[in-house]
């Protein structure tokens, strides 16, 4: 029996006190004062937000386990400074940890990092280690543009990123390449910035030679890989023009796409163009698109039904739903095996 493992879930329904504190923290930074203490949030308040939302939908849609991280759009690394980002990251990651402790059979944590546009990765490495080694998390979200929509950060192949890659390799955990909210009025966050960043990240990796230096490093590019599958021929051609190796050896032993694509033709294209071994089931639920598709009568982000409808073998579906996630997230595989799954 195949487990349905969702590699892309966010705590978008966190208790209101959490968001109120964030607003107070931002206001305090703006006026130069100290933020208030983080509020007390009870287990029952966490249960209420999870059971009415993510857990209910997971059960209704037939999933089994979700890799769960803080709300991506509110990571907002461009807000404040390194100290602000660090305090906010710790608060968000601790809340995810509490969810995973309350529902260990259903949720496993992935952390956000306290990236800040003008800071190095020292604080991010510290938080990554804390979350993996102390809280049992199995990966992180890595923002390739912590400036918030202006793409002024060095490419992912730049040596400035190497310190965190070394730790990711040491801990044997992957990173989902995931931007946050946009402060660029010309770049809509979920419709423009997210998909542009996914595509830009892939091209950065294509232009470089990162995985010869870090052969075990693994990246998940979310939202179906942005524009990459649709323009696969363009990227193959660019690799040839740039005298890079074939994509299957240059990138696709280390780069994976999820299935956060919200219509059947898009999933059909993804599965037709990208090898099964590089596709992980994901829904981004509850996330960027929450409505019902009027052409199908089903929620846009109910992505399991799109995989179910693919004209592929049962073995391929098993890989997308379970097998690939267990390979990309070996710490999840170990956790599930310890649970007898």
Short mmCIF file of C-alpha atoms in Angstrom, two decimals:
data_model
loop_
_atom_site.label_atom_id
_atom_site.label_comp_id
_atom_site.label_asym_id
_atom_site.label_seq_id
_atom_site.Cartn_x
_atom_site.Cartn_y
_atom_site.Cartn_z
CA UNK A 1 0.00 0.00 0.00
CA UNK A 2 1.35 3.40 -0.99
CA UNK A 3 1.63 6.20 1.55
CA UNK A 4 0.56 9.57 0.20
CA UNK A 5 3.34 11.93 1.30
CA UNK A 6 2.77 15.62 0.62
CA UNK A 7 6.18 17.30 0.38
CA UNK A 8 4.83 20.86 0.42
CA UNK A 9 2.60 22.00 3.28
CA UNK A 10 2.60 25.33 5.12
CA UNK A 11 1.07 26.40 8.43
CA UNK A 12 -1.04 29.10 6.83
CA UNK A 13 -3.68 28.88 9.58
CA UNK A 14 -1.52 29.58 12.62
CA UNK A 15 -3.26 30.97 15.73
CA UNK A 16 -4.01 34.68 15.46
CA UNK A 17 -1.78 35.57 18.42
CA UNK A 18 1.22 34.45 16.36
CA UNK A 19 0.44 36.94 13.59
CA UNK A 20 -0.44 39.70 16.05
CA UNK A 21 2.97 39.29 17.66
CA UNK A 22 4.64 39.51 14.26
CA UNK A 23 2.89 42.81 13.57
CA UNK A 24 4.06 44.08 16.96
CA UNK A 25 7.60 42.92 16.25
CA UNK A 26 7.68 44.80 12.94
CA UNK A 27 6.25 47.93 14.55
CA UNK A 28 8.83 47.77 17.33
CA UNK A 29 11.66 47.52 14.83
CA UNK A 30 10.29 50.51 12.94
CA UNK A 31 10.15 52.75 16.01
CA UNK A 32 13.33 51.41 17.60
CA UNK A 33 11.74 49.78 20.63
CA UNK A 34 11.84 46.26 22.01
CA UNK A 35 9.14 43.85 20.79
CA UNK A 36 6.70 42.39 23.33
CA UNK A 37 7.22 38.86 24.63
CA UNK A 38 5.96 36.10 22.39
CA UNK A 39 2.41 35.17 23.45
CA UNK A 40 1.34 31.96 25.13
CA UNK A 41 -0.47 29.66 22.70
CA UNK A 42 -2.12 26.56 24.10
CA UNK A 43 -2.08 23.10 22.57
CA UNK A 44 -5.84 23.31 22.19
CA UNK A 45 -5.52 26.48 20.13
CA UNK A 46 -3.05 24.73 17.85
CA UNK A 47 -5.32 21.69 17.59
CA UNK A 48 -8.25 23.87 16.60
CA UNK A 49 -6.37 25.53 13.75
CA UNK A 50 -4.97 22.23 12.45
CA UNK A 51 -8.00 20.00 12.85
CA UNK A 52 -10.40 22.42 11.16
CA UNK A 53 -8.05 23.04 8.26
CA UNK A 54 -5.03 20.98 7.23
CA UNK A 55 -5.93 17.78 9.05
CA UNK A 56 -9.53 17.85 7.82
CA UNK A 57 -8.45 18.37 4.22
CA UNK A 58 -5.70 15.76 4.42
CA UNK A 59 -8.28 13.19 5.50
CA UNK A 60 -10.87 14.29 2.96
CA UNK A 61 -8.40 14.15 0.08
CA UNK A 62 -6.76 10.87 0.99
CA UNK A 63 -3.27 11.94 2.00
CA UNK A 64 -1.29 10.37 4.85
CA UNK A 65 1.66 12.53 5.80
CA UNK A 66 2.63 16.17 5.21
CA UNK A 67 6.07 17.75 5.29
CA UNK A 68 5.14 20.94 7.10
CA UNK A 69 6.82 24.33 7.26
CA UNK A 70 6.00 27.91 8.28
CA UNK A 71 3.90 30.02 5.97
CA UNK A 72 6.17 30.93 3.08
CA UNK A 73 4.65 34.28 2.18
CA UNK A 74 5.24 35.60 5.70
CA UNK A 75 8.86 34.51 6.09
CA UNK A 76 9.51 38.05 4.78
CA UNK A 77 13.28 38.04 5.07
CA UNK A 78 13.36 41.57 3.67
CA UNK A 79 11.61 42.93 6.79
CA UNK A 80 13.77 44.24 9.61
CA UNK A 81 17.30 43.01 10.16
CA UNK A 82 19.06 39.78 11.09
CA UNK A 83 17.85 39.91 14.70
CA UNK A 84 14.24 40.38 13.56
CA UNK A 85 14.50 37.49 11.11
CA UNK A 86 16.10 35.25 13.70
CA UNK A 87 13.44 35.86 16.36
CA UNK A 88 10.65 35.40 13.81
CA UNK A 89 12.18 32.19 12.42
CA UNK A 90 12.57 30.67 15.87
CA UNK A 91 8.96 31.51 16.75
CA UNK A 92 7.66 30.03 13.49
CA UNK A 93 9.79 26.90 13.67
CA UNK A 94 8.90 26.28 17.31
CA UNK A 95 5.22 26.44 16.34
CA UNK A 96 5.78 23.87 13.59
CA UNK A 97 7.58 21.66 16.11
CA UNK A 98 4.57 21.78 18.40
CA UNK A 99 2.32 20.67 15.52
CA UNK A 100 4.64 17.75 14.80
CA UNK A 101 4.64 16.74 18.47
CA UNK A 102 0.83 16.85 18.64
CA UNK A 103 0.40 14.93 15.37
CA UNK A 104 3.60 12.93 14.75
CA UNK A 105 1.80 10.43 12.52
CA UNK A 106 0.69 13.17 10.14
CA UNK A 107 3.23 16.02 10.18
CA UNK A 108 7.02 16.26 9.98
CA UNK A 109 8.78 19.60 10.15
CA UNK A 110 10.80 21.60 7.66
CA UNK A 111 12.22 24.91 8.88
CA UNK A 112 12.43 28.43 7.60
CA UNK A 113 15.80 30.13 7.92
CA UNK A 114 16.56 33.57 9.37
CA UNK A 115 17.99 34.88 6.15
CA UNK A 116 18.42 38.63 5.90
CA UNK A 117 19.54 40.45 2.76
CA UNK A 118 22.60 42.10 4.31
CA UNK A 119 23.62 39.25 6.61
CA UNK A 120 25.72 36.16 6.05
CA UNK A 121 24.39 32.65 6.67
CA UNK A 122 25.74 32.18 10.19
CA UNK A 123 22.34 32.54 11.89
CA UNK A 124 20.68 30.40 9.22
CA UNK A 125 23.15 27.60 9.76
CA UNK A 126 22.63 27.80 13.52
CA UNK A 127 18.84 27.57 13.11
CA UNK A 128 19.10 24.75 10.58
CA UNK A 129 21.20 22.72 12.99
CA UNK A 130 18.82 23.42 15.88
CA UNK A 131 15.79 22.37 13.90
CA UNK A 132 17.32 19.20 12.47
CA UNK A 133 19.38 18.03 15.43
CA UNK A 134 17.07 19.09 18.28
CA UNK A 135 13.56 19.30 16.82
CA UNK A 136 13.67 16.39 14.38
CA UNK A 137 13.10 18.45 11.24
CA UNK A 138 14.05 16.90 7.91
CA UNK A 139 14.93 19.87 5.70
CA UNK A 140 14.60 23.60 5.19
CA UNK A 141 13.15 26.24 2.92
CA UNK A 142 15.94 28.25 1.29
CA UNK A 143 15.06 31.67 -0.10
CA UNK A 144 17.15 32.47 -3.22
CA UNK A 145 16.03 36.13 -3.11
CA UNK A 146 15.73 37.26 0.54
CA UNK A 147 15.48 40.86 -0.68
CA UNK A 148 11.85 40.22 -1.55
CA UNK A 149 11.35 40.42 -5.29
CA UNK A 150 14.23 42.44 -6.74
CA UNK A 151 16.66 39.56 -7.46
CA UNK A 152 19.74 41.37 -6.15
CA UNK A 153 21.17 38.35 -4.31
CA UNK A 154 24.03 36.31 -5.84
CA UNK A 155 22.97 33.18 -7.77
CA UNK A 156 22.61 29.91 -5.91
CA UNK A 157 25.90 28.75 -7.41
CA UNK A 158 27.85 31.62 -5.80
CA UNK A 159 30.39 30.71 -3.13
CA UNK A 160 28.54 32.82 -0.57
CA UNK A 161 25.97 30.00 -0.35
CA UNK A 162 28.54 27.25 0.16
CA UNK A 163 28.60 27.32 4.00
CA UNK A 164 24.96 26.30 4.23
CA UNK A 165 25.36 23.74 1.45
CA UNK A 166 28.12 22.13 3.46
CA UNK A 167 25.78 21.78 6.44
CA UNK A 168 22.91 20.50 4.29
CA UNK A 169 25.25 17.84 2.93
CA UNK A 170 26.57 17.00 6.39
CA UNK A 171 23.07 16.61 7.84
CA UNK A 172 21.84 14.86 4.67
CA UNK A 173 18.77 17.05 4.37
CA UNK A 174 17.37 18.77 1.27
CA UNK A 175 16.28 22.33 0.75
CA UNK A 176 13.13 23.50 -0.97
CA UNK A 177 14.01 26.60 -2.98
CA UNK A 178 11.18 28.87 -1.86
CA UNK A 179 10.91 32.64 -1.92
CA UNK A 180 8.63 34.64 0.36
CA UNK A 181 6.50 37.76 0.11
CA UNK A 182 7.28 40.35 -2.52
CA UNK A 183 8.03 43.98 -1.70
CA UNK A 184 8.25 44.75 -5.40
CA UNK A 185 4.89 46.17 -6.59
CA UNK A 186 5.62 44.89 -10.09
CA UNK A 187 5.97 41.31 -8.81
CA UNK A 188 2.83 39.64 -7.45
CA UNK A 189 3.97 37.25 -4.73
CA UNK A 190 2.30 33.94 -5.53
CA UNK A 191 1.50 34.50 -9.19
CA UNK A 192 4.67 36.26 -10.31
CA UNK A 193 7.48 36.11 -7.77
CA UNK A 194 7.11 32.45 -6.80
CA UNK A 195 7.01 31.12 -10.35
CA UNK A 196 9.69 33.49 -11.61
CA UNK A 197 12.02 32.51 -8.76
CA UNK A 198 11.49 28.80 -9.45
CA UNK A 199 12.48 29.33 -13.08
CA UNK A 200 15.38 31.65 -12.26
CA UNK A 201 16.77 29.19 -9.70
CA UNK A 202 16.81 26.37 -12.24
CA UNK A 203 18.63 28.54 -14.77
CA UNK A 204 21.18 29.58 -12.16
CA UNK A 205 21.89 25.93 -11.46
CA UNK A 206 22.12 25.18 -15.18
CA UNK A 207 24.72 27.90 -15.69
CA UNK A 208 26.91 26.67 -12.85
CA UNK A 209 28.56 23.46 -11.74
CA UNK A 210 27.31 23.27 -8.16
CA UNK A 211 26.69 19.54 -7.92
CA UNK A 212 30.21 18.53 -8.89
CA UNK A 213 31.29 20.24 -5.67
CA UNK A 214 28.24 19.08 -3.63
CA UNK A 215 27.23 15.77 -5.24
CA UNK A 216 24.75 14.84 -2.48
CA UNK A 217 23.03 18.24 -2.28
CA UNK A 218 19.32 18.03 -3.10
CA UNK A 219 16.95 20.83 -4.07
CA UNK A 220 13.20 20.70 -4.52
CA UNK A 221 11.97 23.43 -6.86
CA UNK A 222 8.30 23.88 -6.01
CA UNK A 223 5.19 24.79 -8.00
CA UNK A 224 5.99 22.21 -10.65
CA UNK A 225 9.36 23.80 -11.34
CA UNK A 226 7.89 27.12 -12.46
CA UNK A 227 8.18 27.46 -16.23
CA UNK A 228 10.87 24.80 -16.54
CA UNK A 229 8.85 21.76 -17.69
CA UNK A 230 6.92 23.82 -20.24
CA UNK A 231 10.20 25.15 -21.68
CA UNK A 232 12.25 21.98 -21.25
CA UNK A 233 13.48 22.18 -24.83
CA UNK A 234 14.72 25.71 -24.26
CA UNK A 235 16.71 24.65 -21.20
CA UNK A 236 18.15 21.61 -22.99
CA UNK A 237 19.15 23.90 -25.83
CA UNK A 238 20.68 26.48 -23.51
CA UNK A 239 22.70 23.78 -21.76
CA UNK A 240 24.06 22.77 -25.16
CA UNK A 241 24.82 26.37 -26.17
CA UNK A 242 26.57 27.03 -22.85
CA UNK A 243 28.69 23.87 -23.29
CA UNK A 244 27.15 22.31 -20.19
CA UNK A 245 26.50 18.58 -19.81
CA UNK A 246 23.13 17.10 -20.62
CA UNK A 247 20.52 18.11 -18.03
CA UNK A 248 19.93 14.52 -16.96
CA UNK A 249 23.47 14.30 -15.60
CA UNK A 250 24.16 17.98 -14.93
CA UNK A 251 21.14 18.69 -12.70
CA UNK A 252 18.56 15.94 -12.52
CA UNK A 253 20.34 13.72 -10.02
CA UNK A 254 20.01 16.58 -7.54
CA UNK A 255 16.95 18.65 -8.53
CA UNK A 256 13.31 17.68 -8.01
CA UNK A 257 9.96 19.28 -8.80
CA UNK A 258 6.73 19.01 -6.83
CA UNK A 259 3.18 18.68 -8.15
CA UNK A 260 1.80 22.04 -6.96
CA UNK A 261 0.28 22.59 -10.38
CA UNK A 262 -3.41 23.31 -10.25
CA UNK A 263 -4.95 21.74 -13.33
CA UNK A 264 -4.85 18.37 -15.05
CA UNK A 265 -3.16 19.49 -18.30
CA UNK A 266 -0.31 21.00 -16.28
CA UNK A 267 0.25 17.79 -14.32
CA UNK A 268 0.01 15.77 -17.55
CA UNK A 269 2.75 17.95 -19.04
CA UNK A 270 4.93 17.66 -15.93
CA UNK A 271 4.69 13.86 -15.92
CA UNK A 272 5.27 13.64 -19.67
CA UNK A 273 8.36 15.88 -19.73
CA UNK A 274 10.09 15.24 -16.40
CA UNK A 275 11.26 11.79 -15.37
CA UNK A 276 9.18 10.18 -12.64
CA UNK A 277 12.21 9.94 -10.36
CA UNK A 278 12.33 13.74 -10.17
CA UNK A 279 8.68 14.37 -9.21
CA UNK A 280 7.40 14.56 -5.61
CA UNK A 281 3.74 14.83 -4.70
CA UNK A 282 2.87 18.22 -3.22
CA UNK A 283 -0.25 20.31 -2.78
CA UNK A 284 0.86 23.52 -1.03
CA UNK A 285 -2.35 23.10 0.93
CA UNK A 286 -3.68 25.31 2.48
CA UNK A 287 -1.87 27.78 0.28
CA UNK A 288 -1.75 30.10 -2.67
CA UNK A 289 -4.94 29.00 -4.44
CA UNK A 290 -7.80 28.00 -2.17
CA UNK A 291 -10.90 28.22 -4.34
CA UNK A 292 -12.92 25.68 -6.31
CA UNK A 293 -12.22 25.28 -10.00
CA UNK A 294 -15.55 26.05 -11.73
CA UNK A 295 -14.66 23.74 -14.62
CA UNK A 296 -14.22 20.67 -12.38
CA UNK A 297 -16.11 21.44 -9.18
CA UNK A 298 -13.05 20.48 -7.13
CA UNK A 299 -10.54 22.58 -5.23
CA UNK A 300 -7.63 23.75 -7.36
CA UNK A 301 -5.11 22.53 -4.76
CA UNK A 302 -6.58 19.03 -4.49
CA UNK A 303 -3.63 17.79 -6.49
CA UNK A 304 -3.88 14.10 -5.58
CA UNK A 305 -6.74 13.63 -8.03
CA UNK A 306 -4.51 14.91 -10.84
CA UNK A 307 -1.88 12.26 -10.08
CA UNK A 308 -4.56 9.59 -9.77
CA UNK A 309 -5.75 10.51 -13.28
CA UNK A 310 -2.32 10.26 -14.92
CA UNK A 311 -1.86 7.58 -17.54
CA UNK A 312 1.22 6.11 -15.89
CA UNK A 313 2.01 2.82 -14.18
CA UNK A 314 1.24 2.02 -10.56
CA UNK A 315 4.98 1.89 -9.95
CA UNK A 316 5.37 5.44 -11.22
CA UNK A 317 2.48 6.66 -9.07
CA UNK A 318 4.04 4.97 -6.04
CA UNK A 319 7.31 6.81 -6.73
CA UNK A 320 5.56 10.18 -6.99
CA UNK A 321 3.39 9.65 -3.92
CA UNK A 322 5.90 7.98 -1.62
CA UNK A 323 9.11 6.49 -2.96
CA UNK A 324 10.77 9.67 -4.17
CA UNK A 325 10.00 11.57 -0.95
CA UNK A 326 11.63 8.83 1.11
CA UNK A 327 14.76 9.07 -1.04
CA UNK A 328 14.96 12.87 -1.08
CA UNK A 329 14.17 13.09 2.68
CA UNK A 330 16.11 10.18 4.24
CA UNK A 331 15.32 11.40 7.75
CA UNK A 332 11.62 11.07 6.92
CA UNK A 333 12.22 7.56 5.67
CA UNK A 334 13.90 6.70 8.97
CA UNK A 335 11.02 8.23 10.97
CA UNK A 336 8.40 6.34 8.99
CA UNK A 337 10.29 3.07 9.31
CA UNK A 338 10.50 3.60 13.08
CA UNK A 339 6.70 3.95 13.01
CA UNK A 340 6.39 0.66 11.12
CA UNK A 341 5.50 2.38 7.82
#
